[in-house]
Coordinates of N, CA, C and O in Angstrom, one line a residue:
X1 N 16.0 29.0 1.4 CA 15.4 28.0 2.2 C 14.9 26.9 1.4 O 14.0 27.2 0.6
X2 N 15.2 25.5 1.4 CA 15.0 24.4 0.7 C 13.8 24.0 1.7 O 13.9 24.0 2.9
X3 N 12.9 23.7 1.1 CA 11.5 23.3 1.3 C 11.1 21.8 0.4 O 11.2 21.7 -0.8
X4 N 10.7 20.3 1.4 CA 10.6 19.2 0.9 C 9.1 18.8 1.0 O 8.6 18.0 1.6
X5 N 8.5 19.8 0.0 CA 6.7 19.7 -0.1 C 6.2 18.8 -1.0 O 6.2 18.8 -2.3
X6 N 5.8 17.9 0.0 CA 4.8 16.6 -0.6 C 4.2 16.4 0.3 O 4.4 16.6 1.5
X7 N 3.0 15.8 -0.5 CA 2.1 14.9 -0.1 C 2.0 14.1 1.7 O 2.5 13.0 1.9
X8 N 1.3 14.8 2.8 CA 1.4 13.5 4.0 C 1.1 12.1 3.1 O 1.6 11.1 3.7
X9 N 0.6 11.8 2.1 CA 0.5 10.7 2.0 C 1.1 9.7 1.2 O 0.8 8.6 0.9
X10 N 2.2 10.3 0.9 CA 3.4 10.0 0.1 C 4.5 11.0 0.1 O 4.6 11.9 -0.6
X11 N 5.6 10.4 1.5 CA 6.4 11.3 1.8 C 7.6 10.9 1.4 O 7.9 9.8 0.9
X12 N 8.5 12.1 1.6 CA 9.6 12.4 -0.1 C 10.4 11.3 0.7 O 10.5 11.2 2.0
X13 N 11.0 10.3 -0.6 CA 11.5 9.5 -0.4 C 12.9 9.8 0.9 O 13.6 10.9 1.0
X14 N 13.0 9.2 1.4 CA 14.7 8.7 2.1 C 15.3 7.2 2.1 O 14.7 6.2 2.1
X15 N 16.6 7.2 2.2 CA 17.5 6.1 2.1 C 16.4 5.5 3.0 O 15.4 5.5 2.3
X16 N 16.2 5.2 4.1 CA 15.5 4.7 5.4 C 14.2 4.1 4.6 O 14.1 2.9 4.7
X17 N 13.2 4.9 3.8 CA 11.7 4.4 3.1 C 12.3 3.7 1.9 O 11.4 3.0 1.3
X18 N 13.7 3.8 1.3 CA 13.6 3.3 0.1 C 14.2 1.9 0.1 O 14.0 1.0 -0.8
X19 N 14.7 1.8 1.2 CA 15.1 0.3 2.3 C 14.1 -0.5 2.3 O 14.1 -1.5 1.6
X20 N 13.1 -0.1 3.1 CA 12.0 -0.3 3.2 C 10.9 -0.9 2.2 O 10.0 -0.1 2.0
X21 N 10.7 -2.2 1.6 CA 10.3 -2.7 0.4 C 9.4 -3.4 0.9 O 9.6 -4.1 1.9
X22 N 7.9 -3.1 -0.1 CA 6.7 -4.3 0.8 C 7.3 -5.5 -0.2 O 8.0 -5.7 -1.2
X23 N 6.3 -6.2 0.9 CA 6.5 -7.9 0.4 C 5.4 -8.0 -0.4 O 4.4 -7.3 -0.4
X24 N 5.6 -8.8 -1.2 CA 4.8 -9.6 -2.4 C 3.5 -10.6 -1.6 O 3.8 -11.4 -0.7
X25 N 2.3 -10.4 -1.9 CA 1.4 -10.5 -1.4 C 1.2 -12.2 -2.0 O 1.3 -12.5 -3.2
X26 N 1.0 -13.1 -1.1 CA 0.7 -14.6 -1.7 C 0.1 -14.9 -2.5 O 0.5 -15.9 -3.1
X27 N -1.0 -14.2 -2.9 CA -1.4 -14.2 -4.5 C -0.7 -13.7 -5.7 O -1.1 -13.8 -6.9
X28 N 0.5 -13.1 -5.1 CA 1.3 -12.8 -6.5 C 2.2 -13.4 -6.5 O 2.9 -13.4 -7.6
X29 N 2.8 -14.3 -5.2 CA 3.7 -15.0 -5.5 C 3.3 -16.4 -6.3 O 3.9 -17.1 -7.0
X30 N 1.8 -16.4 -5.7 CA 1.2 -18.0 -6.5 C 1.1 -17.3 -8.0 O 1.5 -18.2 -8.8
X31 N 0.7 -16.1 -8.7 CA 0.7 -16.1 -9.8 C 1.9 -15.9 -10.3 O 1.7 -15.8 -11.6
X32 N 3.2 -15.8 -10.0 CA 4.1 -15.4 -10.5 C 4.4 -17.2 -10.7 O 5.0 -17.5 -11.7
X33 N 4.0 -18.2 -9.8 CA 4.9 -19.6 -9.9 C 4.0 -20.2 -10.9 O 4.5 -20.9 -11.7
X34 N 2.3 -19.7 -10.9 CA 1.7 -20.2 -12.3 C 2.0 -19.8 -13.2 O 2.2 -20.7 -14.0
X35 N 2.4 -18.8 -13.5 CA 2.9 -18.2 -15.0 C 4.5 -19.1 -15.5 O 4.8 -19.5 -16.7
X36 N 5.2 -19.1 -14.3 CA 6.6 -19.4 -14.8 C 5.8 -21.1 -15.1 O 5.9 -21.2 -16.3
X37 N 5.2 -22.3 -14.8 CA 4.8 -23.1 -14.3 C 3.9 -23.7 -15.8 O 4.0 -24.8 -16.3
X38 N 3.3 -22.7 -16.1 CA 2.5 -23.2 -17.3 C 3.0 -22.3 -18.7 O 2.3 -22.1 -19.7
X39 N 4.1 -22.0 -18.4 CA 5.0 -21.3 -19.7 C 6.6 -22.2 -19.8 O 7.6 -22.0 -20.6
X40 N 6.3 -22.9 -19.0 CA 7.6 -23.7 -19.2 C 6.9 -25.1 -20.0 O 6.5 -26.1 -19.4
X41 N 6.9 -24.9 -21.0 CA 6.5 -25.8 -22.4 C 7.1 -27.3 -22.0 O 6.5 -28.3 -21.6
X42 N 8.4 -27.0 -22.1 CA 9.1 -28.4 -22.1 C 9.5 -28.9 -20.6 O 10.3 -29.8 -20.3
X43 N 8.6 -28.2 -19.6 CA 8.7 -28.5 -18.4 C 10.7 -28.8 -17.8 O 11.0 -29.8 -17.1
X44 N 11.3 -28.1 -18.0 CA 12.4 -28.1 -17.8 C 12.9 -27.6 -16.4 O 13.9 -27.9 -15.8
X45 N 11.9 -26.8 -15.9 CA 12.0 -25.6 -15.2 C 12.7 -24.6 -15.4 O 13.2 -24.0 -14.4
X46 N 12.9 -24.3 -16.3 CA 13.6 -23.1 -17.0 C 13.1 -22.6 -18.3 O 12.8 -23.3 -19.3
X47 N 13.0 -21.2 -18.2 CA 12.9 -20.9 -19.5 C 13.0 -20.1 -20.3 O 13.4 -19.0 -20.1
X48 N 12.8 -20.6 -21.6 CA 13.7 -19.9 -22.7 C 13.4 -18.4 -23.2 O 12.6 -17.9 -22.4
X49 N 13.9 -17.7 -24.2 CA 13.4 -16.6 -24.3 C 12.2 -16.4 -24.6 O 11.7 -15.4 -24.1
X50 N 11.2 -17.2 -25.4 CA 9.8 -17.1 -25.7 C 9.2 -17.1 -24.6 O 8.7 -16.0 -24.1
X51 N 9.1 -18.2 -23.9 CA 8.6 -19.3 -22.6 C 8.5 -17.7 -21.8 O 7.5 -17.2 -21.5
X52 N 9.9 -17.1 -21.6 CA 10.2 -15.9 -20.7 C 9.4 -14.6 -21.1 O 8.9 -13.8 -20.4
X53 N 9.6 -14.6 -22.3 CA 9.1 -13.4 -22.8 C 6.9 -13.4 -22.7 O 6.3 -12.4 -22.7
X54 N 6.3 -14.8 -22.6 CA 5.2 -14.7 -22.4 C 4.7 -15.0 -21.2 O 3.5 -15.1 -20.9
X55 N 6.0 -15.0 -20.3 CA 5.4 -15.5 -18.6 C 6.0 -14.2 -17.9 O 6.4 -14.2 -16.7
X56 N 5.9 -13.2 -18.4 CA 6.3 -12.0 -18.4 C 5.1 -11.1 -18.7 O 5.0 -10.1 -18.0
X57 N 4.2 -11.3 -19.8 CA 3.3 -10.8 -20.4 C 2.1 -10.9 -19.9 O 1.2 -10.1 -19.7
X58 N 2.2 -12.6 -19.6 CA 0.9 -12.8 -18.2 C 0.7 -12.2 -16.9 O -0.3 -12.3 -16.1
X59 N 1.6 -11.6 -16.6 CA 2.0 -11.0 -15.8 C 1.4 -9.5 -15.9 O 1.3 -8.6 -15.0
X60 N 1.1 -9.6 -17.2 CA 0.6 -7.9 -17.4 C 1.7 -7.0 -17.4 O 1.4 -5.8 -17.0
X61 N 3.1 -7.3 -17.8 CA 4.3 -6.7 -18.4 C 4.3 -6.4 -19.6 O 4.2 -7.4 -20.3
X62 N 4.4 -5.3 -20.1 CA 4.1 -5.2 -21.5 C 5.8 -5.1 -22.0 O 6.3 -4.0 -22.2
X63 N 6.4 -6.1 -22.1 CA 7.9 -6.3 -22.8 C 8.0 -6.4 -23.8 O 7.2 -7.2 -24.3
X64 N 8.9 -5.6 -24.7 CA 9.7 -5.7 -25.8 C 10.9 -6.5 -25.6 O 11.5 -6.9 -24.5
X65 N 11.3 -6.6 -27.0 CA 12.3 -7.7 -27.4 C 13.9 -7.4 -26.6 O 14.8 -8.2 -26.2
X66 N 13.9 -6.2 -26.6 CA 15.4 -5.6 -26.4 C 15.6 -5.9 -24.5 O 16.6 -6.5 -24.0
X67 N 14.6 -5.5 -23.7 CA 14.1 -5.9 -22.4 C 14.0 -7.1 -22.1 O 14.3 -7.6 -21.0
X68 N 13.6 -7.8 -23.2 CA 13.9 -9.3 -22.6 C 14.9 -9.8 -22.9 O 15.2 -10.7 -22.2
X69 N 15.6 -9.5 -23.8 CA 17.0 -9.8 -24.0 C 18.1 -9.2 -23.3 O 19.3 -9.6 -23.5
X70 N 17.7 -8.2 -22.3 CA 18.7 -7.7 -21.4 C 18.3 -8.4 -20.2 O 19.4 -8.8 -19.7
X71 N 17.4 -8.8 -19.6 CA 16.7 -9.8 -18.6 C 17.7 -11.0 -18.9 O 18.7 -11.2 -18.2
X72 N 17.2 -11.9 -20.1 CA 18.2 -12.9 -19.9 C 19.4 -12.7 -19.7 O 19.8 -13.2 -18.6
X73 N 20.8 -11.7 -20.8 CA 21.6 -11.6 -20.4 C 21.8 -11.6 -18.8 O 22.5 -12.5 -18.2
X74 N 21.2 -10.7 -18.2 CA 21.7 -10.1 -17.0 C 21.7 -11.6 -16.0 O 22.7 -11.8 -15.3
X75 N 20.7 -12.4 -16.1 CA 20.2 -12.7 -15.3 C 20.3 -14.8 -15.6 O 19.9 -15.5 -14.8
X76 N 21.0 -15.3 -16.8 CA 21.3 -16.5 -17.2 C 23.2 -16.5 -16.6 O 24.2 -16.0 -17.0
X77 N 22.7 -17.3 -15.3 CA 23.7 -17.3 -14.9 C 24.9 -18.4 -15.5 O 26.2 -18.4 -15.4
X78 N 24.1 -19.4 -16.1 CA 24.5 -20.8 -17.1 C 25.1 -20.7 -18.1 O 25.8 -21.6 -18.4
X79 N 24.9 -19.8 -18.8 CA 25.1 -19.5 -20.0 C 24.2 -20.3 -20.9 O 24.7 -20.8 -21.9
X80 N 22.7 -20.7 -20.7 CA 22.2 -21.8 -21.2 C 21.2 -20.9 -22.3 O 20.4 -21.5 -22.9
X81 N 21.3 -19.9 -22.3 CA 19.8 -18.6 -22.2 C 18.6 -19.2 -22.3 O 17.8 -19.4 -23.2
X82 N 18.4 -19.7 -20.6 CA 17.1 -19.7 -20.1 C 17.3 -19.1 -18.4 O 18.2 -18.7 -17.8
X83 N 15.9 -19.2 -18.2 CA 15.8 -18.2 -17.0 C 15.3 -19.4 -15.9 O 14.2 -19.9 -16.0
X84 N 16.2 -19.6 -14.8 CA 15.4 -20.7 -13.6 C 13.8 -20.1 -12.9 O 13.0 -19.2 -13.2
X85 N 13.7 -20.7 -12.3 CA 12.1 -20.1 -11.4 C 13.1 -18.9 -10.5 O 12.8 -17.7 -10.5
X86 N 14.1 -19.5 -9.8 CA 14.5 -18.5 -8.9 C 14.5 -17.1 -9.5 O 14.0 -16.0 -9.1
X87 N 15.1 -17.3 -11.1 CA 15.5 -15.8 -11.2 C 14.3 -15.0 -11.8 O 14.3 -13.8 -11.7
X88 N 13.4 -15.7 -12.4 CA 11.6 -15.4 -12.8 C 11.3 -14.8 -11.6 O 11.1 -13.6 -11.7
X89 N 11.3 -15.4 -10.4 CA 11.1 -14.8 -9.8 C 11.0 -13.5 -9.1 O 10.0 -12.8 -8.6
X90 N 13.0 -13.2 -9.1 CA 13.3 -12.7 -8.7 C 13.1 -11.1 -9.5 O 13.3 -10.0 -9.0
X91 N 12.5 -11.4 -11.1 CA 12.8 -10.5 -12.0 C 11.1 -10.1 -11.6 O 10.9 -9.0 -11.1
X92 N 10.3 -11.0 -11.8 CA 8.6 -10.3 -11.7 C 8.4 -9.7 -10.5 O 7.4 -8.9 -10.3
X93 N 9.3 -10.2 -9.4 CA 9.0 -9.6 -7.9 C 9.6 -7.9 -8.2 O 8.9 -7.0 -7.7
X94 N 10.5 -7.5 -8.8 CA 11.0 -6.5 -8.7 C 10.2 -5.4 -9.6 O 10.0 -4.2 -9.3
X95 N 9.7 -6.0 -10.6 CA 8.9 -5.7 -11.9 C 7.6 -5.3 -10.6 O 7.5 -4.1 -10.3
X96 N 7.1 -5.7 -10.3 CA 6.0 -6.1 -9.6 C 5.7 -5.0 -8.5 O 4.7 -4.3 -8.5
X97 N 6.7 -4.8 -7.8 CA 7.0 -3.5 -6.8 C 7.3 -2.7 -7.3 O 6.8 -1.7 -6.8
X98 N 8.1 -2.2 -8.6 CA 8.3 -1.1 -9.4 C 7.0 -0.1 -9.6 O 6.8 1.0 -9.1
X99 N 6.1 -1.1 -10.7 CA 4.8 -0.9 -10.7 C 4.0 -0.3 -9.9 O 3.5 0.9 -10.0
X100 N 3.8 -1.0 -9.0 CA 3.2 -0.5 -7.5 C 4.0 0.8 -7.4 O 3.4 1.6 -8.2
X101 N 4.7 1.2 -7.1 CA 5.5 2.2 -6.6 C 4.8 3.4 -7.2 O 4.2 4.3 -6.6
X102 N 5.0 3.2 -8.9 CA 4.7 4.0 -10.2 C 3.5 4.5 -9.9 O 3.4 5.7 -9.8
X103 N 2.6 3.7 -9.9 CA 0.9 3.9 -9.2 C 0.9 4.5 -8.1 O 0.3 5.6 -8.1
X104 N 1.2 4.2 -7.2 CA 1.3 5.0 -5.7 C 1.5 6.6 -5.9 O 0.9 7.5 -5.5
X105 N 3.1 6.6 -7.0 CA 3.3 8.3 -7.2 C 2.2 8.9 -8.1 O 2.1 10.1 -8.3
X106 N 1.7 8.3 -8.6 CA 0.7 8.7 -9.9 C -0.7 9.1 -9.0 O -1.3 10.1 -9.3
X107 N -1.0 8.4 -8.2 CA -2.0 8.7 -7.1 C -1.5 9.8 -6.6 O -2.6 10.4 -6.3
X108 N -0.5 10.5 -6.1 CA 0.1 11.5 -5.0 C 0.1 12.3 -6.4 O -0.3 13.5 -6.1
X109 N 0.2 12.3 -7.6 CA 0.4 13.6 -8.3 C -1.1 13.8 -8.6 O -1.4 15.0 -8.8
X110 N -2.0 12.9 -8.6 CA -3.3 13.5 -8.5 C -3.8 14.3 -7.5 O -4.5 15.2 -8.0
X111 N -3.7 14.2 -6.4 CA -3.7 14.6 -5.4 C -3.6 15.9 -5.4 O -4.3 16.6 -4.7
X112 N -2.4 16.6 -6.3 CA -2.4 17.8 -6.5 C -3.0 18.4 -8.6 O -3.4 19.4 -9.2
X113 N -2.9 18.3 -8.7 CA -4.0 17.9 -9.9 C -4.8 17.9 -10.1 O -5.0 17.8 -11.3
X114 N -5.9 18.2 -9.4 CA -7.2 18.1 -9.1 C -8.0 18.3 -10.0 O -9.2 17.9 -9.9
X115 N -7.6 19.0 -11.1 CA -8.6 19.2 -12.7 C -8.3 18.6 -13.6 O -8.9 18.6 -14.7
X116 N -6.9 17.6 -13.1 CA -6.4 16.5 -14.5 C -6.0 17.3 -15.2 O -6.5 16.9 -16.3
X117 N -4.9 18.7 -15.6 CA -4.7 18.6 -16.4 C -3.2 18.2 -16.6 O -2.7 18.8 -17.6
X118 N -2.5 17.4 -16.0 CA -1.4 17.2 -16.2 C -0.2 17.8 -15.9 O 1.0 17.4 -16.2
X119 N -0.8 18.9 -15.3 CA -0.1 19.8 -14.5 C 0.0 20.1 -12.6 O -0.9 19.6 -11.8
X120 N 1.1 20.8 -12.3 CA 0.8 21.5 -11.1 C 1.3 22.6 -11.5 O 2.4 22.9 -11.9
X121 N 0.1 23.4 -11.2 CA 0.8 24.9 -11.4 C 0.5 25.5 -9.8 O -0.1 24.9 -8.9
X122 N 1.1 26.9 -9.8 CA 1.3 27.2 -8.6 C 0.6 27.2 -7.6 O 0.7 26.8 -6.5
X123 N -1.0 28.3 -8.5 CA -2.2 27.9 -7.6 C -2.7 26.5 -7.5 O -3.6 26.4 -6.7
X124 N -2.4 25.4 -8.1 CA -2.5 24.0 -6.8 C -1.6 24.1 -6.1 O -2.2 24.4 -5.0
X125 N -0.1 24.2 -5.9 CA 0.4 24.3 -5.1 C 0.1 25.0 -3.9 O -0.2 24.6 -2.8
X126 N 0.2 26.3 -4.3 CA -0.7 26.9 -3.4 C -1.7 26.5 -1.9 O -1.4 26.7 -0.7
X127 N -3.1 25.8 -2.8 CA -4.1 25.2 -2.4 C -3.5 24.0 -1.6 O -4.2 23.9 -0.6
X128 N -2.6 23.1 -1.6 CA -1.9 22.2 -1.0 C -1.5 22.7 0.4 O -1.8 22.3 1.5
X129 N -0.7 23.6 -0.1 CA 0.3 24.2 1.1 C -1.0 24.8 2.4 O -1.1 24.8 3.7
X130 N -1.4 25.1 1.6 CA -2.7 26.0 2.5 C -3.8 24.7 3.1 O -4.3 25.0 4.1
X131 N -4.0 23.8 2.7 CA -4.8 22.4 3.1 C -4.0 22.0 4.0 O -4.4 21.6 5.1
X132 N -2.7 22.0 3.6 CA -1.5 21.5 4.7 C -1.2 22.1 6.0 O -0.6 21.7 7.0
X133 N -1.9 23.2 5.7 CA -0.9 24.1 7.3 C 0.0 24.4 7.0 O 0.6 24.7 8.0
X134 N 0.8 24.7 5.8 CA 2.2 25.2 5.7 C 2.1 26.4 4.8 O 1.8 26.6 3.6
X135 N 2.6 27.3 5.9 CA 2.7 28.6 5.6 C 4.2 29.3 4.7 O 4.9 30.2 5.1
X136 N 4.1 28.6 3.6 CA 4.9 29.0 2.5 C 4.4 30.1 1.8 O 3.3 30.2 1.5
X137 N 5.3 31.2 1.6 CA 4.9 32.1 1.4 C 5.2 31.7 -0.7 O 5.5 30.6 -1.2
X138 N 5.0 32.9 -1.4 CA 4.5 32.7 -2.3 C 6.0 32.7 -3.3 O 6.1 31.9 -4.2
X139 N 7.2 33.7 -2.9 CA 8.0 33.2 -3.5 C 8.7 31.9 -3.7 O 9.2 31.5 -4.7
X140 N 8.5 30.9 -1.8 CA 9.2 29.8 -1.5 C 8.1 28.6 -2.7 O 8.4 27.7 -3.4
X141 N 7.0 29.2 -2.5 CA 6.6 28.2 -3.7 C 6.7 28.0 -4.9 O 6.8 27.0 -5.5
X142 N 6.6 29.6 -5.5 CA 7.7 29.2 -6.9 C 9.0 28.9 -6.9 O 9.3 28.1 -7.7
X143 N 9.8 29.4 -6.2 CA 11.2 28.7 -5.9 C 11.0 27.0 -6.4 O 11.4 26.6 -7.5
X144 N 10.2 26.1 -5.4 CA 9.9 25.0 -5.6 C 9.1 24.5 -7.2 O 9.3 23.5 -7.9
X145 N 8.3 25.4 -7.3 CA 8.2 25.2 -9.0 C 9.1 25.3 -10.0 O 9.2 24.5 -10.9
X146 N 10.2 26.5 -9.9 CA 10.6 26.7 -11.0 C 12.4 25.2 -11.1 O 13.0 24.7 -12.0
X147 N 12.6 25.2 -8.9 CA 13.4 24.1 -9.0 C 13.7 22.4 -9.6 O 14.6 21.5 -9.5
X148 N 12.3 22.6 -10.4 CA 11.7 21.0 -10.6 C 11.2 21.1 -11.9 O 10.7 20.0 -12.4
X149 N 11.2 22.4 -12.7 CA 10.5 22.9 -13.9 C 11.4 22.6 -15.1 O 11.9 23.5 -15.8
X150 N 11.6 21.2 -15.3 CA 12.2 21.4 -16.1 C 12.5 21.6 -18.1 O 13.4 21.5 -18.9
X151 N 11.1 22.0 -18.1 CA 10.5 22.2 -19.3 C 10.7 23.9 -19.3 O 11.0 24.5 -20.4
X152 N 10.6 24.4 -18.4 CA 10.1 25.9 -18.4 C 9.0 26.1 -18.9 O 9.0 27.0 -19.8
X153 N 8.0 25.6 -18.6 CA 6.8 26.1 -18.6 C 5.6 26.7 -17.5 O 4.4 27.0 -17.6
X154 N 6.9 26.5 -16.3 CA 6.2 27.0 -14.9 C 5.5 26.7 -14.2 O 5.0 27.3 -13.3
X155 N 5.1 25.0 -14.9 CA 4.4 24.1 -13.8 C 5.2 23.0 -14.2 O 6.0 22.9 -15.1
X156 N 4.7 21.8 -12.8 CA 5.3 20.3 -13.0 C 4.6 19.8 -13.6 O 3.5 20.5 -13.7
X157 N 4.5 18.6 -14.4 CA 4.3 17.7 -14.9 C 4.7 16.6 -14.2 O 5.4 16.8 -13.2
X158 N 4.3 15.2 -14.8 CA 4.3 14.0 -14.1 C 5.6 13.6 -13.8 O 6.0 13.3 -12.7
X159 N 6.4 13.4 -15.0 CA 7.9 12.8 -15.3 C 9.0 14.4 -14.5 O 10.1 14.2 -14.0
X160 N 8.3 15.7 -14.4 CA 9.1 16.3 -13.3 C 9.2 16.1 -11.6 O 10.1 16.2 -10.8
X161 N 7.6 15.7 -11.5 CA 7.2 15.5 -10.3 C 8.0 13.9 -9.8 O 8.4 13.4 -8.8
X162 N 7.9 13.6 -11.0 CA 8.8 12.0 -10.3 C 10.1 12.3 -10.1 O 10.8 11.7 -9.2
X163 N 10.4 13.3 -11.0 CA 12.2 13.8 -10.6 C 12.0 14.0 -9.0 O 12.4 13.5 -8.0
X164 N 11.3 15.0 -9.4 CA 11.3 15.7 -7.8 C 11.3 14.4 -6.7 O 12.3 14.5 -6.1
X165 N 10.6 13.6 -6.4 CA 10.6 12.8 -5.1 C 11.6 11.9 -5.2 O 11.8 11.2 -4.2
X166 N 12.3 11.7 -6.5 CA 13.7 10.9 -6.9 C 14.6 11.5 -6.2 O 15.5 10.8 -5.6
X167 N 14.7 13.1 -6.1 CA 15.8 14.0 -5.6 C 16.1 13.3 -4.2 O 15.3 12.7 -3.5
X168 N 17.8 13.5 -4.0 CA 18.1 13.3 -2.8 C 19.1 14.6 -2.6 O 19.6 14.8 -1.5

């Protein structure tokens, strides 16, 4: 019996929720047009790898060289290697909701966590299921641990738990 135990407050992803993208809130759209705005040096409206690589950083992106150099590739449609506002934008909006996302699941793994240690072991699980109303009995919840365990150490961890709500 396949059991999809998460969080009411962060429910396992589907095509249909993953469709589903918030909008960029007007203050982040005005700081995304300040940053590109007062990082474009030579006021060209475009900009270069530096210009890019620190209107990126204002942003509270912590980018390396190799990252911004795959940004431009992907994303200099000119061949000019600079970056227009459109596609600034289009890169920090995405950057932007990533983030968000990241935090949102990081809040739901606390959720079960409750002593911080970086773990879910079974008795949190447990304690969830039982907070929940769901009467999982004790094998179907290791099942669910050991399905997502992929260290073998018989609990989730963070980078498993993100597997897990990744799963389709």
């Amino acid at each position: 019996m396949e059991r999809n135990f998460v969080s009411p407050t962060f429910p396992k992803s589907t095509k249909a929720t993953k469709n589903r993208r918030r909008e960029l809130t007007e203050e982040e759209i005005d700081e995304i047009k300040e940053a590109f705005e007062l990082f474009d040096n030579d006021k060209d409206n475009e900009l270069d790898y530096h210009e890019f690589k620190v209107g990126l950083r204002a942003l509270g992106f912590d980018v390396h060289k190799a990252e911004v150099q795959k940004l431009m590739r992907d994303y200099d449609r000119q061949g000019k290697n600079k970056i227009t506002y459109q596609d600034f934008h289009e890169i920090a909006t995405e950057m932007i909701i990533q983030r968000d996302s990241r935090d949102e699941i990081h809040k739901a793994f606390k959720l079960f966590d409750d002593d911080e240690s970086g773990k879910i072991s079974l008795k949190k699980l447990r304690r969830i299921a039982r907070e929940l109303g769901d009467n999982a009995n004790e094998e179907e919840l290791k099942a669910m641990i050991d399905e997502f365990d992929l260290d073998g150490d018989g609990e989730i961890n963070f980078d498993e738990f993100l597997a897990m709500l990744n799963s389709d």
